[in-house]
Every structure is written in C-alpha cells, then in structure tokens.
mmCIF file of C-alpha atoms and ligand atoms in Angstrom:
data_model
loop_
_atom_site.group_PDB
_atom_site.id
_atom_site.type_symbol
_atom_site.label_atom_id
_atom_site.label_comp_id
_atom_site.label_asym_id
_atom_site.label_seq_id
_atom_site.Cartn_x
_atom_site.Cartn_y
_atom_site.Cartn_z
ATOM 1 C CA MET A 1 83.872 79.526 103.050
ATOM 2 C CA THR A 2 81.594 76.585 103.661
ATOM 3 C CA GLU A 3 78.475 78.536 104.458
ATOM 4 C CA LYS A 4 75.849 78.716 101.758
ATOM 5 C CA PRO A 5 75.045 82.276 100.690
ATOM 6 C CA LYS A 6 71.686 83.753 101.626
ATOM 7 C CA LEU A 7 71.527 86.376 98.900
ATOM 8 C CA LEU A 8 73.782 86.163 95.879
ATOM 9 C CA LEU A 9 74.153 88.086 92.651
ATOM 10 C CA ALA A 10 74.972 85.973 89.594
ATOM 11 C CA LEU A 11 76.281 87.121 86.212
ATOM 12 C CA GLU A 12 76.201 85.283 82.882
ATOM 13 C CA THR A 13 77.844 86.665 79.734
ATOM 14 C CA SER A 14 79.281 83.580 78.008
ATOM 15 C CA CYS A 15 77.573 83.992 74.643
ATOM 16 C CA ASP A 16 74.822 86.288 73.387
ATOM 17 C CA GLU A 17 72.705 86.939 76.493
ATOM 18 C CA THR A 18 73.717 89.468 79.135
ATOM 19 C CA SER A 19 72.078 88.275 82.328
ATOM 20 C CA ALA A 20 72.079 89.072 86.052
ATOM 21 C CA ALA A 21 70.037 87.388 88.771
ATOM 22 C CA VAL A 22 69.516 87.662 92.500
ATOM 23 C CA ILE A 23 69.014 84.272 94.158
ATOM 24 C CA GLU A 24 67.863 83.763 97.725
ATOM 25 C CA ASN A 25 68.882 80.596 99.570
ATOM 26 C CA GLY A 26 69.791 78.891 96.292
ATOM 27 C CA ARG A 27 66.174 78.353 95.299
ATOM 28 C CA ILE A 28 64.198 81.576 95.198
ATOM 29 C CA ILE A 29 64.647 83.653 92.052
ATOM 30 C CA ARG A 30 64.275 87.219 93.283
ATOM 31 C CA SER A 31 65.128 88.492 89.792
ATOM 32 C CA ASN A 32 66.514 87.076 86.528
ATOM 33 C CA VAL A 33 67.093 89.833 83.971
ATOM 34 C CA ILE A 34 68.099 88.634 80.496
ATOM 35 C CA SER A 35 69.109 91.068 77.787
ATOM 36 C CA SER A 36 69.257 89.123 74.527
ATOM 37 C CA GLN A 37 71.468 90.129 71.627
ATOM 38 C CA ILE A 38 69.737 87.719 69.249
ATOM 39 C CA ALA A 39 68.214 90.501 67.111
ATOM 40 C CA ILE A 40 71.705 91.876 66.382
ATOM 41 C CA HIS A 41 73.345 88.527 65.612
ATOM 42 C CA GLN A 42 70.396 87.494 63.429
ATOM 43 C CA LEU A 43 71.603 90.047 60.873
ATOM 44 C CA TYR A 44 74.758 87.924 60.459
ATOM 45 C CA GLY A 45 73.120 84.486 60.685
ATOM 46 C CA GLY A 46 74.998 83.600 63.877
ATOM 47 C CA VAL A 47 76.850 85.006 66.877
ATOM 48 C CA VAL A 48 79.664 87.445 65.978
ATOM 49 C CA PRO A 49 82.082 87.193 68.942
ATOM 50 C CA GLU A 50 83.405 90.750 68.878
ATOM 51 C CA ILE A 51 79.927 92.254 68.674
ATOM 52 C CA ALA A 52 78.863 90.005 71.554
ATOM 53 C CA SER A 53 81.691 91.307 73.794
ATOM 54 C CA ARG A 54 80.957 94.925 72.972
ATOM 55 C CA LYS A 55 77.229 94.544 73.627
ATOM 56 C CA HIS A 56 77.895 92.868 76.979
ATOM 57 C CA LEU A 57 80.173 95.753 77.899
ATOM 58 C CA GLU A 58 77.501 98.313 76.999
ATOM 59 C CA ASN A 59 74.648 96.535 78.763
ATOM 60 C CA VAL A 60 76.000 94.661 81.744
ATOM 61 C CA LEU A 61 75.848 97.382 84.394
ATOM 62 C CA GLU A 62 72.303 98.332 83.442
ATOM 63 C CA VAL A 63 71.309 94.654 83.593
ATOM 64 C CA VAL A 64 72.858 94.355 87.077
ATOM 65 C CA GLU A 65 71.041 97.483 88.239
ATOM 66 C CA MET A 66 67.755 96.129 86.911
ATOM 67 C CA ALA A 67 68.304 92.793 88.659
ATOM 68 C CA LEU A 68 68.938 94.525 92.004
ATOM 69 C CA VAL A 69 65.955 96.870 91.640
ATOM 70 C CA GLU A 70 63.616 94.069 90.577
ATOM 71 C CA ALA A 71 64.761 91.976 93.548
ATOM 72 C CA GLY A 72 64.377 94.948 95.889
ATOM 73 C CA VAL A 73 67.910 94.353 97.117
ATOM 74 C CA ASP A 74 70.699 96.762 97.950
ATOM 75 C CA LYS A 75 74.248 95.812 96.925
ATOM 76 C CA LYS A 76 75.366 95.852 100.544
ATOM 77 C CA ASP A 77 72.880 93.056 101.388
ATOM 78 C CA LEU A 78 74.601 90.628 99.025
ATOM 79 C CA ASP A 79 76.799 87.980 100.615
ATOM 80 C CA CYS A 80 78.188 86.329 97.476
ATOM 81 C CA LEU A 81 79.010 87.032 93.820
ATOM 82 C CA ALA A 82 78.768 84.288 91.166
ATOM 83 C CA VAL A 83 79.923 84.362 87.569
ATOM 84 C CA THR A 84 80.236 82.101 84.548
ATOM 85 C CA TYR A 85 83.976 81.816 83.882
ATOM 86 C CA GLY A 86 83.807 79.258 81.032
ATOM 87 C CA PRO A 87 83.283 77.710 78.599
ATOM 88 C CA GLY A 88 82.159 80.316 76.074
ATOM 89 C CA LEU A 89 83.426 83.172 73.920
ATOM 90 C CA VAL A 90 86.484 84.510 75.700
ATOM 91 C CA GLY A 91 85.795 88.209 75.070
ATOM 92 C CA ALA A 92 82.210 87.761 76.224
ATOM 93 C CA LEU A 93 83.208 85.832 79.372
ATOM 94 C CA LEU A 94 85.802 88.461 80.301
ATOM 95 C CA VAL A 95 83.127 91.141 80.626
ATOM 96 C CA GLY A 96 81.219 89.175 83.271
ATOM 97 C CA VAL A 97 84.348 87.925 85.024
ATOM 98 C CA SER A 98 85.930 91.367 85.371
ATOM 99 C CA LEU A 99 82.736 92.975 86.615
ATOM 100 C CA ALA A 100 82.157 90.134 89.099
ATOM 101 C CA LYS A 101 85.717 90.500 90.402
ATOM 102 C CA SER A 102 85.309 94.270 90.797
ATOM 103 C CA LEU A 103 82.008 93.898 92.647
ATOM 104 C CA ALA A 104 83.301 91.127 94.921
ATOM 105 C CA TYR A 105 86.369 93.246 95.704
ATOM 106 C CA ALA A 106 84.390 96.412 96.394
ATOM 107 C CA LEU A 107 81.734 94.651 98.475
ATOM 108 C CA LYS A 108 84.261 92.377 100.234
ATOM 109 C CA ILE A 109 82.244 89.231 99.531
ATOM 110 C CA PRO A 110 83.320 85.821 98.141
ATOM 111 C CA LEU A 111 83.427 85.176 94.400
ATOM 112 C CA VAL A 112 82.214 81.829 93.060
ATOM 113 C CA PRO A 113 83.259 80.794 89.530
ATOM 114 C CA VAL A 114 80.647 78.626 87.779
ATOM 115 C CA HIS A 115 81.051 76.280 84.814
ATOM 116 C CA HIS A 116 78.385 77.258 82.292
ATOM 117 C CA LEU A 117 77.108 73.706 81.770
ATOM 118 C CA LEU A 118 76.857 73.084 85.504
ATOM 119 C CA GLY A 119 74.582 76.127 85.518
ATOM 120 C CA HIS A 120 72.392 74.535 82.838
ATOM 121 C CA MET A 121 72.182 71.376 84.957
ATOM 122 C CA TYR A 122 71.242 73.318 88.112
ATOM 123 C CA ALA A 123 68.388 75.060 86.256
ATOM 124 C CA ASN A 124 66.550 71.789 86.899
ATOM 125 C CA LEU A 125 66.801 72.317 90.654
ATOM 126 C CA LEU A 126 65.216 75.749 90.357
ATOM 127 C CA SER A 127 62.220 74.269 88.535
ATOM 128 C CA HIS A 128 62.131 71.035 90.609
ATOM 129 C CA PRO A 129 63.478 71.799 94.111
ATOM 130 C CA ASP A 130 62.526 68.369 95.455
ATOM 131 C CA VAL A 131 64.323 66.261 92.880
ATOM 132 C CA GLU A 132 66.439 63.474 94.325
ATOM 133 C CA PHE A 133 69.904 62.307 93.263
ATOM 134 C CA PRO A 134 71.279 60.301 91.558
ATOM 135 C CA LEU A 135 70.082 61.213 88.101
ATOM 136 C CA ILE A 136 71.094 61.167 84.481
ATOM 137 C CA CYS A 137 71.380 64.652 83.040
ATOM 138 C CA THR A 138 71.411 65.027 79.264
ATOM 139 C CA VAL A 139 72.893 68.417 78.449
ATOM 140 C CA VAL A 140 71.950 69.646 74.986
ATOM 141 C CA SER A 141 73.082 73.183 74.249
ATOM 142 C CA GLY A 142 74.482 75.176 71.349
ATOM 143 C CA GLY A 143 78.060 74.265 72.221
ATOM 144 C CA HIS A 144 77.805 70.948 74.095
ATOM 145 C CA THR A 145 76.034 67.615 74.157
ATOM 146 C CA SER A 146 76.771 65.269 77.041
ATOM 147 C CA ILE A 147 75.186 62.507 79.063
ATOM 148 C CA ILE A 148 76.166 62.959 82.691
ATOM 149 C CA TYR A 149 75.724 60.659 85.657
ATOM 150 C CA TRP A 150 74.976 63.159 88.424
ATOM 151 C CA GLU A 151 75.293 61.387 91.743
ATOM 152 C CA ASP A 152 75.123 64.344 94.081
ATOM 153 C CA HIS A 153 76.243 67.934 94.510
ATOM 154 C CA GLY A 154 79.937 67.980 93.586
ATOM 155 C CA LYS A 155 79.892 64.408 92.269
ATOM 156 C CA MET A 156 79.397 63.646 88.603
ATOM 157 C CA SER A 157 80.912 61.726 85.689
ATOM 158 C CA ILE A 158 80.581 62.208 81.950
ATOM 159 C CA LEU A 159 79.291 59.028 80.303
ATOM 160 C CA GLY A 160 79.455 60.391 76.774
ATOM 161 C CA GLN A 161 79.628 63.535 74.703
ATOM 162 C CA THR A 162 79.599 64.682 71.128
ATOM 163 C CA ARG A 163 82.647 63.967 69.003
ATOM 164 C CA ASP A 164 81.860 66.792 66.584
ATOM 165 C CA ASP A 165 78.804 69.084 66.394
ATOM 166 C CA ALA A 166 76.675 69.780 69.458
ATOM 167 C CA ALA A 167 72.921 69.141 69.151
ATOM 168 C CA GLY A 168 72.054 72.862 69.130
ATOM 169 C CA GLU A 169 74.834 73.537 66.645
ATOM 170 C CA ALA A 170 73.337 70.893 64.313
ATOM 171 C CA PHE A 171 69.922 72.574 64.636
ATOM 172 C CA ASP A 172 71.494 75.964 63.844
ATOM 173 C CA LYS A 173 73.507 74.720 60.857
ATOM 174 C CA VAL A 174 70.615 72.782 59.321
ATOM 175 C CA ALA A 175 68.296 75.764 59.814
ATOM 176 C CA ARG A 176 70.806 77.906 57.982
ATOM 177 C CA VAL A 177 70.972 75.640 54.919
ATOM 178 C CA LEU A 178 67.172 75.461 54.919
ATOM 179 C CA GLY A 179 67.002 79.271 54.835
ATOM 180 C CA LEU A 180 65.401 79.454 58.287
ATOM 181 C CA GLY A 181 66.415 82.091 60.845
ATOM 182 C CA TYR A 182 68.853 82.154 63.767
ATOM 183 C CA PRO A 183 68.789 80.576 66.326
ATOM 184 C CA GLY A 184 67.828 77.541 64.304
ATOM 185 C CA GLY A 185 66.385 75.290 67.015
ATOM 186 C CA PRO A 186 63.057 77.060 67.525
ATOM 187 C CA GLU A 187 62.697 77.587 63.739
ATOM 188 C CA ILE A 188 63.235 73.890 62.975
ATOM 189 C CA GLU A 189 60.866 72.924 65.773
ATOM 190 C CA LYS A 190 58.156 75.177 64.318
ATOM 191 C CA ALA A 191 58.651 73.929 60.740
ATOM 192 C CA ALA A 192 58.737 70.293 61.907
ATOM 193 C CA LEU A 193 55.294 70.652 63.482
ATOM 194 C CA VAL A 194 53.691 70.794 60.023
ATOM 195 C CA GLY A 195 56.195 68.528 58.257
ATOM 196 C CA ALA A 196 56.200 64.762 57.668
ATOM 197 C CA GLU A 197 59.036 62.375 58.460
ATOM 198 C CA ASN A 198 59.416 61.094 54.902
ATOM 199 C CA ILE A 199 63.202 61.269 54.462
ATOM 200 C CA LYS A 200 65.326 58.679 56.240
ATOM 201 C CA PHE A 201 68.388 60.503 57.533
ATOM 202 C CA PRO A 202 71.126 58.433 59.255
ATOM 203 C CA ARG A 203 71.279 57.799 62.999
ATOM 204 C CA ALA A 204 74.850 57.656 64.271
ATOM 205 C CA TYR A 205 74.847 55.291 67.242
ATOM 206 C CA LEU A 206 78.652 54.729 67.037
ATOM 207 C CA GLU A 207 80.006 51.716 68.993
ATOM 208 C CA ALA A 208 77.339 49.564 70.660
ATOM 209 C CA ASP A 209 78.345 50.527 74.217
ATOM 210 C CA SER A 210 79.143 54.182 73.492
ATOM 211 C CA TYR A 211 77.297 57.132 74.990
ATOM 212 C CA ASP A 212 79.077 59.497 72.602
ATOM 213 C CA PHE A 213 77.301 61.368 69.836
ATOM 214 C CA SER A 214 78.189 62.453 66.310
ATOM 215 C CA PHE A 215 75.829 64.821 64.544
ATOM 216 C CA SER A 216 78.034 66.067 61.703
ATOM 217 C CA GLY A 217 77.118 63.110 59.465
ATOM 218 C CA LEU A 218 73.437 63.890 59.913
ATOM 219 C CA LYS A 219 74.057 67.531 59.031
ATOM 220 C CA SER A 220 76.027 66.478 55.895
ATOM 221 C CA SER A 221 73.216 64.128 54.859
ATOM 222 C CA VAL A 222 70.745 67.005 55.004
ATOM 223 C CA ILE A 223 73.089 69.177 52.902
ATOM 224 C CA ASN A 224 73.596 66.334 50.367
ATOM 225 C CA TYR A 225 69.855 65.758 50.160
ATOM 226 C CA LEU A 226 69.257 69.446 49.419
ATOM 227 C CA HIS A 227 72.024 69.545 46.765
ATOM 228 C CA LYS A 228 70.797 66.417 45.021
ATOM 229 C CA ASN A 229 67.213 67.588 44.891
ATOM 230 C CA LYS A 230 68.206 71.012 43.612
ATOM 231 C CA GLN A 231 70.369 69.463 40.891
ATOM 232 C CA ASN A 232 67.536 67.168 39.839
ATOM 233 C CA GLY A 233 65.100 70.079 39.788
ATOM 234 C CA GLN A 234 62.965 68.422 42.460
ATOM 235 C CA ASP A 235 60.889 70.409 44.938
ATOM 236 C CA ILE A 236 62.180 70.576 48.509
ATOM 237 C CA VAL A 237 59.605 70.667 51.275
ATOM 238 C CA VAL A 238 61.446 72.541 54.036
ATOM 239 C CA GLU A 239 59.005 71.373 56.716
ATOM 240 C CA ASP A 240 59.545 67.693 55.796
ATOM 241 C CA VAL A 241 63.331 68.089 55.876
ATOM 242 C CA ALA A 242 63.073 69.855 59.263
ATOM 243 C CA ARG A 243 60.854 67.093 60.666
ATOM 244 C CA SER A 244 63.004 64.265 59.306
ATOM 245 C CA PHE A 245 66.189 65.882 60.640
ATOM 246 C CA GLN A 246 64.666 66.536 64.079
ATOM 247 C CA GLU A 247 63.386 62.953 64.336
ATOM 248 C CA ALA A 248 66.816 61.520 63.465
ATOM 249 C CA LEU A 249 68.626 63.683 66.018
ATOM 250 C CA MET A 250 66.049 63.081 68.756
ATOM 251 C CA GLU A 251 66.031 59.331 68.307
ATOM 252 C CA VAL A 252 69.742 59.013 69.118
ATOM 253 C CA LEU A 253 69.492 61.430 72.053
ATOM 254 C CA VAL A 254 66.504 59.610 73.522
ATOM 255 C CA GLU A 255 67.782 56.054 73.063
ATOM 256 C CA LYS A 256 71.222 56.795 74.528
ATOM 257 C CA THR A 257 69.703 58.664 77.470
ATOM 258 C CA LEU A 258 67.336 55.764 78.166
ATOM 259 C CA ARG A 259 70.188 53.239 78.030
ATOM 260 C CA ALA A 260 72.264 55.346 80.441
ATOM 261 C CA ALA A 261 69.324 55.699 82.846
ATOM 262 C CA LYS A 262 68.761 51.927 82.839
ATOM 263 C CA GLU A 263 72.456 51.106 83.242
ATOM 264 C CA LYS A 264 72.811 53.472 86.204
ATOM 265 C CA LYS A 265 69.402 52.444 87.574
ATOM 266 C CA VAL A 266 68.297 56.041 88.185
ATOM 267 C CA ARG A 267 64.663 57.019 88.726
ATOM 268 C CA THR A 268 65.049 60.478 87.178
ATOM 269 C CA VAL A 269 66.359 61.942 83.949
ATOM 270 C CA ALA A 270 66.916 65.688 83.645
ATOM 271 C CA LEU A 271 67.226 67.606 80.398
ATOM 272 C CA ALA A 272 69.355 70.750 80.319
ATOM 273 C CA GLY A 273 70.462 73.433 77.838
ATOM 274 C CA GLY A 274 68.765 75.383 75.076
ATOM 275 C CA VAL A 275 67.638 72.302 73.094
ATOM 276 C CA ALA A 276 65.795 71.077 76.216
ATOM 277 C CA SER A 277 63.120 73.669 75.444
ATOM 278 C CA ASN A 278 62.148 71.648 72.346
ATOM 279 C CA GLN A 279 58.648 70.296 73.003
ATOM 280 C CA ALA A 280 59.000 67.377 70.596
ATOM 281 C CA LEU A 281 62.164 66.231 72.384
ATOM 282 C CA ARG A 282 60.486 66.477 75.784
ATOM 283 C CA LEU A 283 57.522 64.480 74.554
ATOM 284 C CA ARG A 284 59.621 61.778 72.892
ATOM 285 C CA MET A 285 61.836 61.422 75.993
ATOM 286 C CA LYS A 286 58.790 61.157 78.212
ATOM 287 C CA GLU A 287 57.175 58.522 75.994
ATOM 288 C CA ARG A 288 60.282 56.327 76.199
ATOM 289 C CA LEU A 289 61.179 56.919 79.874
ATOM 290 C CA GLU A 290 57.798 56.731 81.608
ATOM 291 C CA PRO A 291 56.971 53.111 80.677
ATOM 292 C CA GLU A 292 60.301 52.195 82.331
ATOM 293 C CA GLY A 293 59.252 53.971 85.523
ATOM 294 C CA ILE A 294 61.734 56.792 84.966
ATOM 295 C CA GLN A 295 60.609 60.359 85.626
ATOM 296 C CA LEU A 296 61.605 63.123 83.183
ATOM 297 C CA ILE A 297 62.234 66.643 84.422
ATOM 298 C CA PHE A 298 63.310 69.789 82.576
ATOM 299 C CA PRO A 299 63.577 73.455 83.484
ATOM 300 C CA GLU A 300 60.903 75.925 82.469
ATOM 301 C CA PRO A 301 61.731 77.412 79.023
ATOM 302 C CA VAL A 302 63.296 80.680 80.261
ATOM 303 C CA LEU A 303 65.664 78.655 82.446
ATOM 304 C CA CYS A 304 66.651 76.285 79.585
ATOM 305 C CA THR A 305 68.436 78.910 77.505
ATOM 306 C CA ASP A 306 71.226 81.082 78.895
ATOM 307 C CA ASN A 307 70.355 82.985 82.083
ATOM 308 C CA ALA A 308 72.053 84.028 85.314
ATOM 309 C CA ALA A 309 69.558 82.388 87.687
ATOM 310 C CA MET A 310 70.942 78.951 86.806
ATOM 311 C CA ILE A 311 74.479 80.216 87.493
ATOM 312 C CA GLY A 312 73.305 81.448 90.901
ATOM 313 C CA ALA A 313 71.651 78.099 91.696
ATOM 314 C CA ALA A 314 74.910 76.256 90.960
ATOM 315 C CA ALA A 315 76.988 78.809 92.879
ATOM 316 C CA TYR A 316 74.904 78.288 96.010
ATOM 317 C CA TYR A 317 76.111 74.681 96.284
ATOM 318 C CA LEU A 318 79.654 75.434 95.089
ATOM 319 C CA ALA A 319 79.986 78.099 97.792
ATOM 320 C CA GLY A 320 78.815 75.536 100.336
ATOM 321 C CA GLN A 321 81.661 73.272 99.185
ATOM 322 C CA GLY A 322 84.172 76.129 99.604
ATOM 323 C CA LYS A 323 84.752 76.440 95.846
ATOM 324 C CA VAL A 324 85.487 80.155 95.772
ATOM 325 C CA ALA A 325 87.971 81.995 93.548
ATOM 326 C CA GLY A 326 90.718 84.485 94.240
ATOM 327 C CA LEU A 327 90.826 87.853 92.537
ATOM 328 C CA ASP A 328 93.156 86.326 89.922
ATOM 329 C CA LEU A 329 90.184 84.451 88.387
ATOM 330 C CA ASN A 330 90.350 84.414 84.588
ATOM 331 C CA ALA A 331 87.943 83.473 81.800
ATOM 332 C CA VAL A 332 88.473 79.978 80.365
ATOM 333 C CA PRO A 333 86.953 79.542 76.884
ATOM 334 C CA SER A 334 87.178 75.750 76.870
ATOM 335 C CA ILE A 335 87.073 73.519 79.951
ATOM 336 C CA PRO A 336 85.491 70.120 80.680
ATOM 337 C CA ILE A 337 82.445 70.115 82.927
ATOM 338 C CA HIS A 338 83.055 69.791 86.647
ATOM 339 C CA GLY A 339 81.068 70.284 89.815
HETATM 340 O O1 KG4 B 401 72.024 76.589 76.150
HETATM 341 P P1 KG4 B 401 71.950 77.644 75.126
HETATM 342 O O2 KG4 B 401 71.029 78.812 75.328
HETATM 343 O O3 KG4 B 401 73.363 78.233 74.829
HETATM 344 C C1 KG4 B 401 74.527 77.480 74.882
HETATM 345 O O4 KG4 B 401 75.039 77.260 76.003
HETATM 346 O O5 KG4 B 401 74.959 77.029 73.798
HETATM 347 O O6 KG4 B 401 71.564 76.883 73.782
HETATM 348 C C2 KG4 B 401 71.378 77.536 72.581
HETATM 349 C C3 KG4 B 401 71.048 76.472 71.553
HETATM 350 C C4 KG4 B 401 71.000 77.002 70.120
HETATM 351 O O7 KG4 B 401 71.758 76.138 69.307
HETATM 352 C C5 KG4 B 401 69.525 76.913 69.781
HETATM 353 O O8 KG4 B 401 69.266 76.689 68.413
HETATM 354 C C6 KG4 B 401 69.054 75.758 70.632
HETATM 355 O O9 KG4 B 401 69.753 75.907 71.845
HETATM 356 N N1 KG4 B 401 67.613 75.794 70.893
HETATM 357 C C7 KG4 B 401 66.755 74.861 70.457
HETATM 358 C C8 KG4 B 401 65.458 75.288 70.833
HETATM 359 N N2 KG4 B 401 65.588 76.479 71.518
HETATM 360 C C9 KG4 B 401 66.920 76.765 71.534
HETATM 361 N N3 KG4 B 401 66.965 73.717 69.777
HETATM 362 C C10 KG4 B 401 65.894 72.978 69.456
HETATM 363 N N4 KG4 B 401 64.620 73.340 69.762
HETATM 364 C C11 KG4 B 401 64.357 74.473 70.446
HETATM 365 N N5 KG4 B 401 63.100 74.813 70.748
HETATM 366 ZN ZN1 ZN B 402 74.189 77.798 77.507
#
C-alpha cells in the first residue's frame, strides 16, 4: 500500500495509558481518548507491569468505542489500523497489538506498526502542520532520551542518546527520594517553581563531541546530598533540591540540543515526549535557541505524554511508504527508533 489513509484508527497501550484515536488525513484529530491508569500505579510509586496489562485488557474496547463515537465514525469507514508495537512493557503492548490485528483482520484493512518514539516525534506535526524538515528532535520521555536529526519522513539518524537513565526516569526517581508523588516530572516542576538553585549538582557532558547523555550520576548526587544532610541533622528544602536538580538536567539537554542544531544547520528544533511538557525546559530551550535564529516547537501538553493521536499521525506517513505489517506482527519491548 502506498496510498495514505483517509480515516485511521490508532491504538496505544505501551505503558500506563490506554488510548485510541481517529485521525483524518494524518492531521485532523477526530478523537483522542486517553484512559490513564496513573491513579492505580500511584499507590505503588510507579508502574506495575502486570497491573498495566490487566487494566489495558479491561478498558481497551471501551476506549475504542468511545473514540469511534466521539469521532462520529463507523468501523466500516476506517481504511487503516495503526498500533504501537514497541518499545514498552511487553504485556501492555500485546493488548493493543492483538486487538489491532483482530480489527484489521475483521475489517480487511491494512495494519501499520508504529514505533512509540516515532509517535512522540510526530505529535509535533499535529500541533505544527506547517513545520519544515530538516529538524533536530530532542526526545525526552520516561524511557528514552535521544537527539535525532530528522531529515524527512522516513529519514532520520540518532546523534546521541542516554547511556543510563532517561530524563523522565531521572525526574521520577528523584521525585521518589524527595517524597513527591508519581509521575515525578510534574511534581518536581511544581516544587522547582518556588525553589532556589542553591545546590550545584554535576552536569555530565561526557566527551566533548558527544551527543550522549548520562543522568544516573546526577540522580546519585541528589541521593548523596539528601543522605549527608540527614546524617548531619541539617534541614532539607525539597523545593531547592527540585529546582537545583531540574536546572542541572535541563542545562545538559539544552546545550547539547543547541550544539546539534548548529552543527546540522537546522532552522527548527522540536521537543517530544512527556518531559517536553515541562514549562521550564521549554522556556530555557527557547531562550538559548531564539538568539541563534532557531525556532522551537513542541506539541500541546496532551500530545506530549502518551496518546494514540501521535501514533495515528506517524502511521499516516508510514502507510504512505508502504510500511504495513502482516498478521504475524508481534510486540517488541525493546527496539531502536526507526522511521
Ligand atoms: O512520554 P511519556 O508519557 O511516556 C514514555 O514514553 O515514557 O513520558 C512520561 C515521563 C515520566 O517520566 C514523567 O515524569 C515525565 O514524562 N513528565 C515530565 C513532565 N510531565 C511528564 N517531566 C518533567 N516535567 C513535566 N512537566
Ligand atoms: Zn511515551
């Protein structure tokens, strides 16, 4: 198939959101229903994989029904099915993949497998339909952190990625040791608003020419700081620790993104993934990029975190490139990003 679908149904179940969306001509979001499991996983301080799979299984058909009703679309009008097939929690992915296969089989329409991070990247095209390639896309999610040179649809290269913790993972882990809730990113962002940057945590720039990241040292420094202060009976100001941590992490993200944008001579930088909803990060990026004549774009908040609309946006172009799957499609928990 090389024709782009007019009306597709997309499913996303890679982690803790069950989502279904109807996308028209790759751009128009007819519906984007997201059923979040956060309240359940909060009880455990993080995502419990088996609970995630079971909740997807319970909810997914209702979410699909809601997406169709909200879009005012009948199943028989769909001309394509899209699904996240990896990376993610395997039991969670399998729920979406098996339902997508069943629907594609029953409706006799093509099935497009979508890499989750490619979906995050394409969320930018839903919010900014007129954006022009090439661009640098900095993907900052709970499981991944990468700087990608995105030349065109189907053409990209990874310039760097994290060697240990992802940016969102660092936010979540630091929030946990600070006694803040899950997910940690929004909690740290809120605390940092009223905190001062008065603790100098390390910035891991690695080799001078590297676009890779390492956030585990920063996380350990925060833990060491908390231990030392507790042992010495000194007060810990959670807001100051949150602010100092966030500043350290952002600085490395921003400086490496700027260097990549200058090296590749792009006019646009796109942020993608859950951490891209952080206002302080957006502001800091903008402050550094704009004086260099580089435009910053990011998806609207609901499209930054996991959702099926972004999967549908990516699938539209993948379908156009003939990247459809057979009914032997499987879930792949770990797989490098590809277009
Ligand atoms: O992209 P996403 O929804 O799921 C993955 O693909 O991983 O990202 C979730 C991550 C979590 O680690 C969460 O703490 C982080 O995004 N996050 C944030 C913010 N909102 C979500 N991190 C920093 N600031 C935020 N406002
Ligand atoms: Zn995600």
